[in-house]
Amino acid sequence: MKVNKVEGSLSVVKKNVPFKLTETEMELPAELVALFDLYPENTRRPVNKTIFRNEYFKLTYNMNTKDLDVFSRGDIVYSAIPYDTARNYIQHAAIQYLLHPEETREYLNMHKNNLETYIKLSIFQITHKRVNKNSIKFKQAYNAIFQNPLFEIQILGRLLQHDETGPLSANLAGKFLFSENVNTGISEYVYEYLRFVVQLTTTLPITTDGKKVEILKSNLLEKTFAYNRNEKKFLTYQSDINPELILMNQEEKISLERSVIVEKQPLDLRNKPILRSESGKEIAELKKNYIPHSVHPKYTEKYFEKVIPKENTNLLNVVSDIHSLDGKFPFVNKSFNILVGDISNSQVTNEDIKGIYVIGNHELLDILPRNRKVMKNKNFKPFLNTPWFENFLENPDESWYMLPVGDHSFYEVVKFELEKRFPQMSILNNTHVVHDGIRYIGLTIPVALVKRKKEQQQYILKYLNKLLENDYDTPTIIISHAPLFNELSMLSTKSRAYNKDYNCIEPKIEKLFKEYNIIGAIHGHHHIPASAGRSKIVKFGDRELFVVCSIYSSINTGFELMELINPQHSN
């Protein structure tokens, strides 16, 4: 591979280079490592190495986590809307808009009623007047979405966020009205982001779906976003991009194998991006003086249709953190379910669902009788005079750190109550089951006890030794509500919830992972959105393991674990 450094980008001539992954499939090919030398900043950055960059974005490789990521280079502003959390959703929508224009329009049509509701609310927020669908103002606002591809991409991203996290309420006008959106800088950001990823994927063996960035592999067939169809959702140099979308400048077309084009519009599609170097003070003041006015989704859901199907067909369906508030189980799966805790906040009962269930921290509250006097019965009486339980009853949100480690009689009471509500589920309180040749060990870890990690890891070691039963061959998956420790967690180091001290300090645990056929770990608890990825591969105990965290949302009713289990592991 011949690499020539060019101002703002790279020009690469590929000559039948076999981009073969290393044995771990987590390290960069030598061809990409060679690019480190092209960027002087890499000499003073031992961790995050630049591989590719242009004026506004860069691709970096984290030497510690082995992750590839696309970052803005700091000057371009994603959105002038304070606390706008949709960037990853909009980037994902941008890629899918290029790859699957018909499916994305179908998705928007499915949400027509919800989109109309958002537009009416947006108009009300700026005019304080109610409008109906027949008004000229409403029709103009609705039609503007489909006259501008960069704005349509944003709407697609907002609806993806809606389906995953619940209805939006803050700053709706800037998000759903083109007349207000032109001042946010988001269209300009989307333009530059797409320009970069097209340059990137055309130039290097890199692929992205707008969320994940990976080394190009041959088997990129995955579920299309929001659908159960097997189609490619990753942008690569082989992608068949809709030729009617032109987002690239004419001179850039010459240097790329193919380009993304946006059709000429009556309205100017984009201006210069908003830059922090020019507008940073104004944006900081806007954020500083911003008065939050968002509404919790549970109060606004009644105004919106639920569009995503309630039933999924996953064979091994992993889901956690449903937190049902209405006494109902929100989805249907007739196969084998792995419920990873925090399923109910309203004493849900489900007699049909099958599979396994581990205990989360919200189960501890949910199994308590609504009439506290009843707790003097034989099940709860042993705990009534203990300090941790009294504090837990009085102020649970301030008492999680006081919970006993998982080897405690209280959790057997929780298991007993859950078995009555979910009669076809195996409640795994430090026990295991074998299903289709896979051993599932369920450890009770309701919360991450960071300051008591030595005690907790001694408990983990005790039960792993007990439940593995000197069976070194059966493929095994370990499930717990809170992650076992950082090494087997989906939580990003950038998250506010991340604590570097929640690491594995017990070498005998790592030794067990080396000796036994442990293939993966599953957890919940941290409410990691699907847009951040539901699984990853990590190295622990000298073996590669998958880690899964799949929280519930109306768009995500479960993760198909079969995607990660090698066929040779199951019967």
Coordinates of C-alpha atoms in Angstrom, one line a residue, residues 54-452:
N54 CA -9.0 16.0 7.6
E55 CA -9.8 19.6 8.5
Y56 CA -12.5 18.7 11.0
F57 CA -12.4 15.0 12.0
K58 CA -9.8 12.3 12.7
L59 CA -9.7 8.6 13.1
T60 CA -7.8 7.5 16.2
Y61 CA -6.6 4.1 17.6
N62 CA -6.5 3.7 21.4
M63 CA -3.4 1.6 22.2
N64 CA -4.9 0.5 25.6
T65 CA -8.5 -0.5 24.7
K66 CA -7.7 -1.4 21.0
D67 CA -10.6 0.7 19.9
L68 CA -11.0 2.7 16.7
D69 CA -13.0 6.0 17.0
V70 CA -13.9 8.9 14.9
F71 CA -13.6 12.2 16.7
S72 CA -14.1 15.9 15.7
R73 CA -10.8 17.7 16.0
G74 CA -12.3 20.1 18.5
D75 CA -13.2 23.2 16.5
I76 CA -16.3 22.1 14.7
V77 CA -19.5 22.4 16.8
Y78 CA -22.0 19.6 16.5
S79 CA -25.0 21.6 17.7
A80 CA -25.7 25.0 19.1
I81 CA -28.6 23.5 21.0
P82 CA -27.6 23.2 24.7
Y83 CA -27.3 19.6 25.9
D84 CA -28.2 18.1 22.5
T85 CA -27.7 14.4 23.0
A86 CA -28.5 13.0 19.6
R87 CA -25.1 13.2 17.9
N88 CA -24.5 9.5 17.7
Y89 CA -28.0 8.8 16.6
I90 CA -27.7 11.4 13.8
Q91 CA -24.3 10.1 12.6
H92 CA -25.8 6.6 12.5
A93 CA -28.8 7.9 10.6
A94 CA -26.5 9.6 8.1
I95 CA -24.8 6.3 7.2
Q96 CA -28.1 4.5 7.0
Y97 CA -29.6 7.3 4.8
L98 CA -26.8 6.7 2.3
L99 CA -26.9 2.9 2.4
H100 CA -30.7 2.3 2.6
P101 CA -32.6 5.4 1.4
E102 CA -35.8 3.4 0.8
E103 CA -35.8 1.8 4.2
T104 CA -35.0 5.0 6.0
R105 CA -38.0 6.7 4.2
E106 CA -40.1 3.7 5.2
Y107 CA -39.0 4.2 8.8
L108 CA -40.0 7.9 8.6
N109 CA -43.4 7.0 7.1
M110 CA -43.9 4.5 10.0
H111 CA -43.5 7.4 12.4
K112 CA -45.6 9.9 10.4
N113 CA -48.1 10.4 13.3
N114 CA -45.3 10.9 15.8
L115 CA -43.5 13.3 13.5
E116 CA -46.6 15.3 13.1
T117 CA -47.0 15.5 16.9
Y118 CA -43.4 16.7 17.2
I119 CA -44.0 19.4 14.5
K120 CA -47.2 20.7 16.2
L121 CA -45.4 20.8 19.6
S122 CA -42.4 22.6 18.0
I123 CA -44.7 25.3 16.4
F124 CA -46.4 25.7 19.8
Q125 CA -43.1 26.2 21.6
I126 CA -42.2 29.2 19.4
T127 CA -45.6 30.7 18.7
H128 CA -47.6 29.7 21.7
K129 CA -50.4 28.8 19.3
R130 CA -51.9 25.4 18.5
V131 CA -52.0 24.4 14.9
N132 CA -53.7 21.5 13.1
K133 CA -52.4 19.3 10.2
N134 CA -54.4 21.4 7.7
S135 CA -52.8 24.7 8.5
I136 CA -50.4 26.3 6.1
K137 CA -47.7 26.7 8.8
F138 CA -47.9 23.0 9.6
K139 CA -47.7 21.8 6.0
Q140 CA -44.8 24.0 5.3
A141 CA -42.9 22.7 8.3
Y142 CA -43.7 19.0 7.4
N143 CA -42.7 19.4 3.7
A144 CA -39.5 21.2 4.5
I145 CA -38.1 17.9 6.1
F146 CA -38.3 16.1 2.8
Q147 CA -36.9 18.9 0.7
N148 CA -33.5 18.9 2.4
P149 CA -31.5 15.7 2.8
L150 CA -29.3 17.0 5.6
F151 CA -32.3 18.0 7.6
E152 CA -34.1 14.7 6.8
I153 CA -31.1 12.9 8.2
Q154 CA -31.4 14.8 11.4
I155 CA -35.1 13.9 11.7
L156 CA -34.3 10.3 11.2
G157 CA -31.7 10.5 14.0
R158 CA -34.2 12.2 16.3
L159 CA -36.8 9.4 15.7
L160 CA -34.1 6.7 16.4
Q161 CA -33.4 8.5 19.7
H162 CA -37.2 8.7 20.4
D163 CA -37.6 4.9 19.9
E164 CA -34.6 4.1 22.1
T165 CA -34.9 6.6 25.0
G166 CA -38.5 7.8 24.8
P167 CA -40.2 11.0 23.6
L168 CA -38.1 14.2 23.3
S169 CA -39.3 17.5 24.9
A170 CA -36.6 20.1 25.1
N171 CA -35.8 22.5 22.2
L172 CA -38.2 20.8 19.8
A173 CA -38.3 23.8 17.4
G174 CA -34.6 23.6 16.7
K175 CA -34.8 19.9 16.2
F176 CA -38.0 19.6 14.0
L177 CA -38.5 23.0 12.3
F178 CA -36.2 23.8 9.4
S179 CA -36.6 27.5 9.9
E180 CA -35.1 27.2 13.4
N181 CA -32.7 24.4 12.6
V182 CA -30.7 26.5 10.1
N183 CA -29.1 28.3 13.1
T184 CA -28.0 25.2 14.9
G185 CA -25.0 24.2 12.7
I186 CA -26.1 20.6 12.7
S187 CA -26.6 20.3 8.9
E188 CA -23.1 21.7 8.4
Y189 CA -21.7 19.2 10.9
V190 CA -23.5 16.3 9.2
Y191 CA -22.1 17.4 5.8
E192 CA -18.5 17.5 7.1
Y193 CA -19.0 14.2 9.0
L194 CA -20.2 12.4 5.8
R195 CA -17.4 14.0 3.8
F196 CA -14.9 12.6 6.3
V197 CA -16.3 9.0 6.5
V198 CA -16.5 8.7 2.8
Q199 CA -12.9 9.8 2.4
L200 CA -12.0 7.4 5.2
T201 CA -13.8 4.3 4.0
T202 CA -12.7 4.9 0.4
T203 CA -9.1 5.3 1.4
L204 CA -8.5 2.8 4.1
P205 CA -9.7 -0.7 5.0
I206 CA -12.1 0.8 7.6
T207 CA -15.8 0.5 8.0
T208 CA -18.4 2.3 10.1
D209 CA -22.2 2.3 10.7
G210 CA -22.1 5.8 12.2
K211 CA -21.6 4.3 15.7
K212 CA -18.9 1.6 15.6
V213 CA -15.7 1.9 13.6
E214 CA -14.0 -1.3 12.7
I215 CA -11.3 -2.8 10.5
L216 CA -12.9 -4.1 7.3
K217 CA -14.0 -7.7 7.6
S218 CA -15.6 -9.9 5.0
N219 CA -18.8 -10.8 7.0
L220 CA -20.5 -7.5 7.5
L221 CA -24.0 -8.8 7.3
E222 CA -25.9 -7.6 10.4
K223 CA -29.4 -6.6 11.2
T224 CA -30.4 -3.4 9.5
F225 CA -31.1 -0.6 11.9
A226 CA -34.6 -0.9 13.4
Y227 CA -35.5 -3.9 11.2
N228 CA -34.9 -7.7 11.4
R229 CA -33.6 -7.9 7.8
N230 CA -30.1 -9.1 7.0
E231 CA -28.5 -6.3 5.0
K232 CA -25.2 -4.5 5.2
K233 CA -25.4 -1.5 7.4
F234 CA -21.7 -0.6 7.4
L235 CA -20.2 1.9 5.0
T236 CA -17.2 0.5 3.1
Y237 CA -15.4 1.2 -0.2
Q238 CA -17.7 -1.3 -1.8
S239 CA -20.9 0.3 -0.6
D240 CA -23.5 1.0 -3.3
I241 CA -24.4 4.5 -2.3
N242 CA -27.5 6.2 -3.8
P243 CA -26.0 8.2 -6.7
E244 CA -28.7 10.9 -6.3
L245 CA -27.2 12.1 -3.0
I246 CA -24.2 14.4 -3.7
L247 CA -22.6 15.6 -0.5
M248 CA -19.1 16.0 -1.9
N249 CA -17.5 18.9 -3.7
Q250 CA -16.6 18.4 -7.4
E251 CA -12.9 18.5 -6.9
E252 CA -13.2 15.9 -4.1
K253 CA -15.0 13.6 -6.5
I254 CA -11.9 13.3 -8.7
S255 CA -9.7 11.9 -5.9
L256 CA -12.3 9.4 -4.6
E257 CA -13.4 6.2 -6.2
R258 CA -17.0 7.2 -5.7
S259 CA -18.8 10.1 -4.0
V260 CA -21.9 11.0 -2.1
I261 CA -23.9 13.7 -3.8
V262 CA -26.7 15.9 -2.5
E263 CA -29.3 17.0 -5.1
K264 CA -29.5 20.8 -5.6
Q265 CA -32.2 22.3 -3.5
P266 CA -34.1 25.5 -3.7
L267 CA -32.8 26.3 -0.2
D268 CA -29.1 26.6 0.5
L269 CA -28.2 23.2 2.0
R270 CA -25.3 24.4 4.1
N271 CA -23.1 27.2 5.2
K272 CA -19.8 27.2 6.9
P273 CA -19.8 25.0 10.1
I274 CA -20.0 26.7 13.4
L275 CA -16.5 26.8 14.9
R276 CA -15.6 27.1 18.5
S277 CA -12.6 29.3 17.6
E278 CA -15.2 31.9 16.2
S279 CA -18.3 31.3 18.3
G280 CA -17.1 29.5 21.4
K281 CA -17.9 32.3 23.9
E282 CA -21.4 32.7 22.6
I283 CA -22.1 29.0 22.8
A284 CA -20.7 28.8 26.3
E285 CA -22.9 31.6 27.4
L286 CA -25.9 30.1 25.8
K287 CA -25.2 26.8 27.7
K288 CA -24.4 28.7 30.9
N289 CA -27.7 30.6 30.9
Y290 CA -29.8 27.7 29.6
I291 CA -32.9 26.9 31.7
P292 CA -33.7 23.2 31.4
H293 CA -37.2 22.5 30.3
S294 CA -37.2 18.9 29.3
V295 CA -40.0 16.6 30.5
H296 CA -39.5 13.0 31.6
P297 CA -40.5 10.6 28.8
K298 CA -43.0 8.8 31.1
Y299 CA -45.1 11.9 31.2
T300 CA -45.1 12.5 27.4
E301 CA -45.3 8.9 26.1
K302 CA -49.2 9.0 26.0
Y303 CA -49.1 11.6 23.2
F304 CA -47.1 9.3 20.9
E305 CA -47.7 6.1 19.1
K306 CA -45.6 3.0 19.8
V307 CA -44.4 2.0 16.3
I308 CA -41.8 -0.7 16.9
P309 CA -43.2 -4.2 17.0
K310 CA -43.8 -5.6 20.5
E311 CA -42.5 -9.2 19.6
N312 CA -39.0 -10.2 18.6
T313 CA -37.9 -13.6 17.3
N314 CA -34.4 -13.8 18.9
L315 CA -33.4 -17.4 19.8
L316 CA -31.3 -16.2 22.8
N317 CA -32.8 -12.9 23.7
V318 CA -30.7 -10.8 26.2
V319 CA -32.4 -7.8 27.8
S320 CA -32.0 -5.8 31.1
D321 CA -33.2 -2.7 32.9
I322 CA -36.8 -2.7 31.6
H323 CA -38.0 -0.9 34.8
S324 CA -41.6 -1.5 33.9
L325 CA -43.8 1.1 35.6
D326 CA -47.3 0.0 34.5
G327 CA -47.4 -3.6 35.8
K328 CA -47.0 -5.0 32.3
F329 CA -44.2 -6.9 30.6
P330 CA -43.5 -4.7 27.5
F331 CA -42.4 -7.2 24.9
V332 CA -43.0 -10.8 23.7
N333 CA -40.3 -13.4 22.9
K334 CA -41.4 -17.1 22.8
S335 CA -37.8 -18.4 22.7
F336 CA -35.2 -18.4 25.5
N337 CA -34.8 -15.1 27.3
I338 CA -31.9 -13.9 29.5
L339 CA -33.2 -11.2 31.8
V340 CA -30.3 -9.4 33.4
G341 CA -32.1 -7.6 36.3
D342 CA -34.1 -4.4 37.0
I343 CA -37.0 -5.8 35.1
S344 CA -39.9 -4.3 37.1
N345 CA -40.7 -1.3 39.3
S346 CA -44.4 -2.2 39.5
Q347 CA -44.5 -5.9 40.6
V348 CA -44.9 -7.3 37.1
T349 CA -46.0 -10.9 36.6
N350 CA -45.5 -12.9 33.5
E351 CA -46.4 -16.5 33.3
D352 CA -45.4 -17.1 29.7
I353 CA -41.8 -15.9 29.3
K354 CA -39.1 -18.6 29.5
G355 CA -35.4 -18.5 30.2
I356 CA -33.2 -17.3 33.0
Y357 CA -33.3 -14.2 35.3
V358 CA -30.6 -12.7 37.5
I359 CA -31.4 -10.3 40.4
G360 CA -30.8 -6.6 40.0
N361 CA -31.0 -3.8 42.6
H362 CA -34.5 -2.8 41.7
E363 CA -35.8 -6.3 42.3
L364 CA -34.9 -5.9 45.9
L365 CA -37.4 -3.1 46.2
D366 CA -40.0 -4.6 43.8
I367 CA -40.5 -7.8 45.8
L368 CA -41.3 -5.9 49.0
P369 CA -45.0 -5.8 50.0
R370 CA -46.7 -2.5 49.3
N371 CA -48.1 -2.6 52.9
R372 CA -44.9 -2.4 55.0
K373 CA -46.7 -3.9 58.0
V374 CA -46.8 -7.2 56.1
M375 CA -43.0 -7.4 56.1
K376 CA -43.2 -8.7 59.6
N377 CA -44.0 -12.1 58.1
K378 CA -41.4 -14.9 58.4
N379 CA -39.7 -14.1 55.0
F380 CA -38.6 -10.5 55.9
K381 CA -38.5 -10.7 59.7
P382 CA -34.9 -11.8 60.0
F383 CA -33.7 -8.6 58.3
L384 CA -35.9 -6.0 60.0
N385 CA -33.5 -5.0 62.7
T386 CA -30.3 -4.9 60.6
P387 CA -28.9 -1.5 59.8
W388 CA -28.5 -2.1 56.1
F389 CA -32.1 -3.2 55.7
E390 CA -33.5 -0.4 57.8
N391 CA -31.6 2.2 55.8
F392 CA -32.6 0.5 52.6
L393 CA -36.3 0.8 53.5
E394 CA -35.9 4.4 54.6
N395 CA -33.8 5.7 51.7
P396 CA -32.8 3.1 49.1
D397 CA -31.1 5.5 46.7
E398 CA -28.6 6.4 49.4
S399 CA -28.1 2.9 50.6
W400 CA -27.1 0.8 47.6
Y401 CA -23.5 0.7 48.8
M402 CA -24.6 -0.9 52.1
L403 CA -26.2 -4.0 50.4
P404 CA -24.8 -7.3 51.5
V405 CA -22.6 -9.1 49.0
G406 CA -24.4 -11.7 46.9
D407 CA -23.8 -14.6 49.3
H408 CA -26.7 -13.6 51.7
S409 CA -30.0 -15.1 52.8
F410 CA -31.9 -12.0 51.7
Y411 CA -31.4 -12.9 48.1
E412 CA -33.0 -16.2 48.5
V413 CA -36.1 -14.4 49.7
V414 CA -35.9 -12.2 46.5
K415 CA -35.5 -15.4 44.4
F416 CA -38.6 -17.0 46.1
E417 CA -40.8 -13.9 45.3
L418 CA -39.6 -13.7 41.7
E419 CA -40.3 -17.4 41.1
K420 CA -44.0 -16.8 42.0
R421 CA -44.2 -14.0 39.4
F422 CA -42.2 -15.6 36.6
P423 CA -43.0 -19.3 37.0
Q424 CA -41.2 -20.4 33.8
M425 CA -38.0 -18.5 34.4
S426 CA -35.0 -20.0 36.3
I427 CA -34.0 -17.4 38.8
L428 CA -30.3 -17.8 39.1
N429 CA -29.1 -16.7 42.6
N430 CA -25.6 -18.1 42.5
T431 CA -26.7 -21.1 40.5
H432 CA -26.4 -22.3 37.0
V433 CA -28.4 -24.0 34.2
V434 CA -27.3 -25.6 30.9
H435 CA -29.3 -24.7 27.8
D436 CA -28.5 -26.1 24.4
G437 CA -25.0 -27.1 25.5
I438 CA -24.1 -23.7 27.1
R439 CA -23.7 -23.4 30.8
Y440 CA -25.1 -20.1 32.2
I441 CA -23.8 -19.1 35.6
G442 CA -26.0 -16.4 37.3
L443 CA -24.2 -14.5 40.1
T444 CA -26.1 -12.0 42.3
I445 CA -24.3 -8.7 42.0
P446 CA -27.1 -6.0 42.3
V447 CA -24.7 -3.1 42.4
A448 CA -21.0 -2.4 41.9
L449 CA -19.5 -2.4 45.4
V450 CA -16.4 -0.4 44.5
K451 CA -15.2 0.2 48.1
R452 CA -15.8 -3.4 49.0

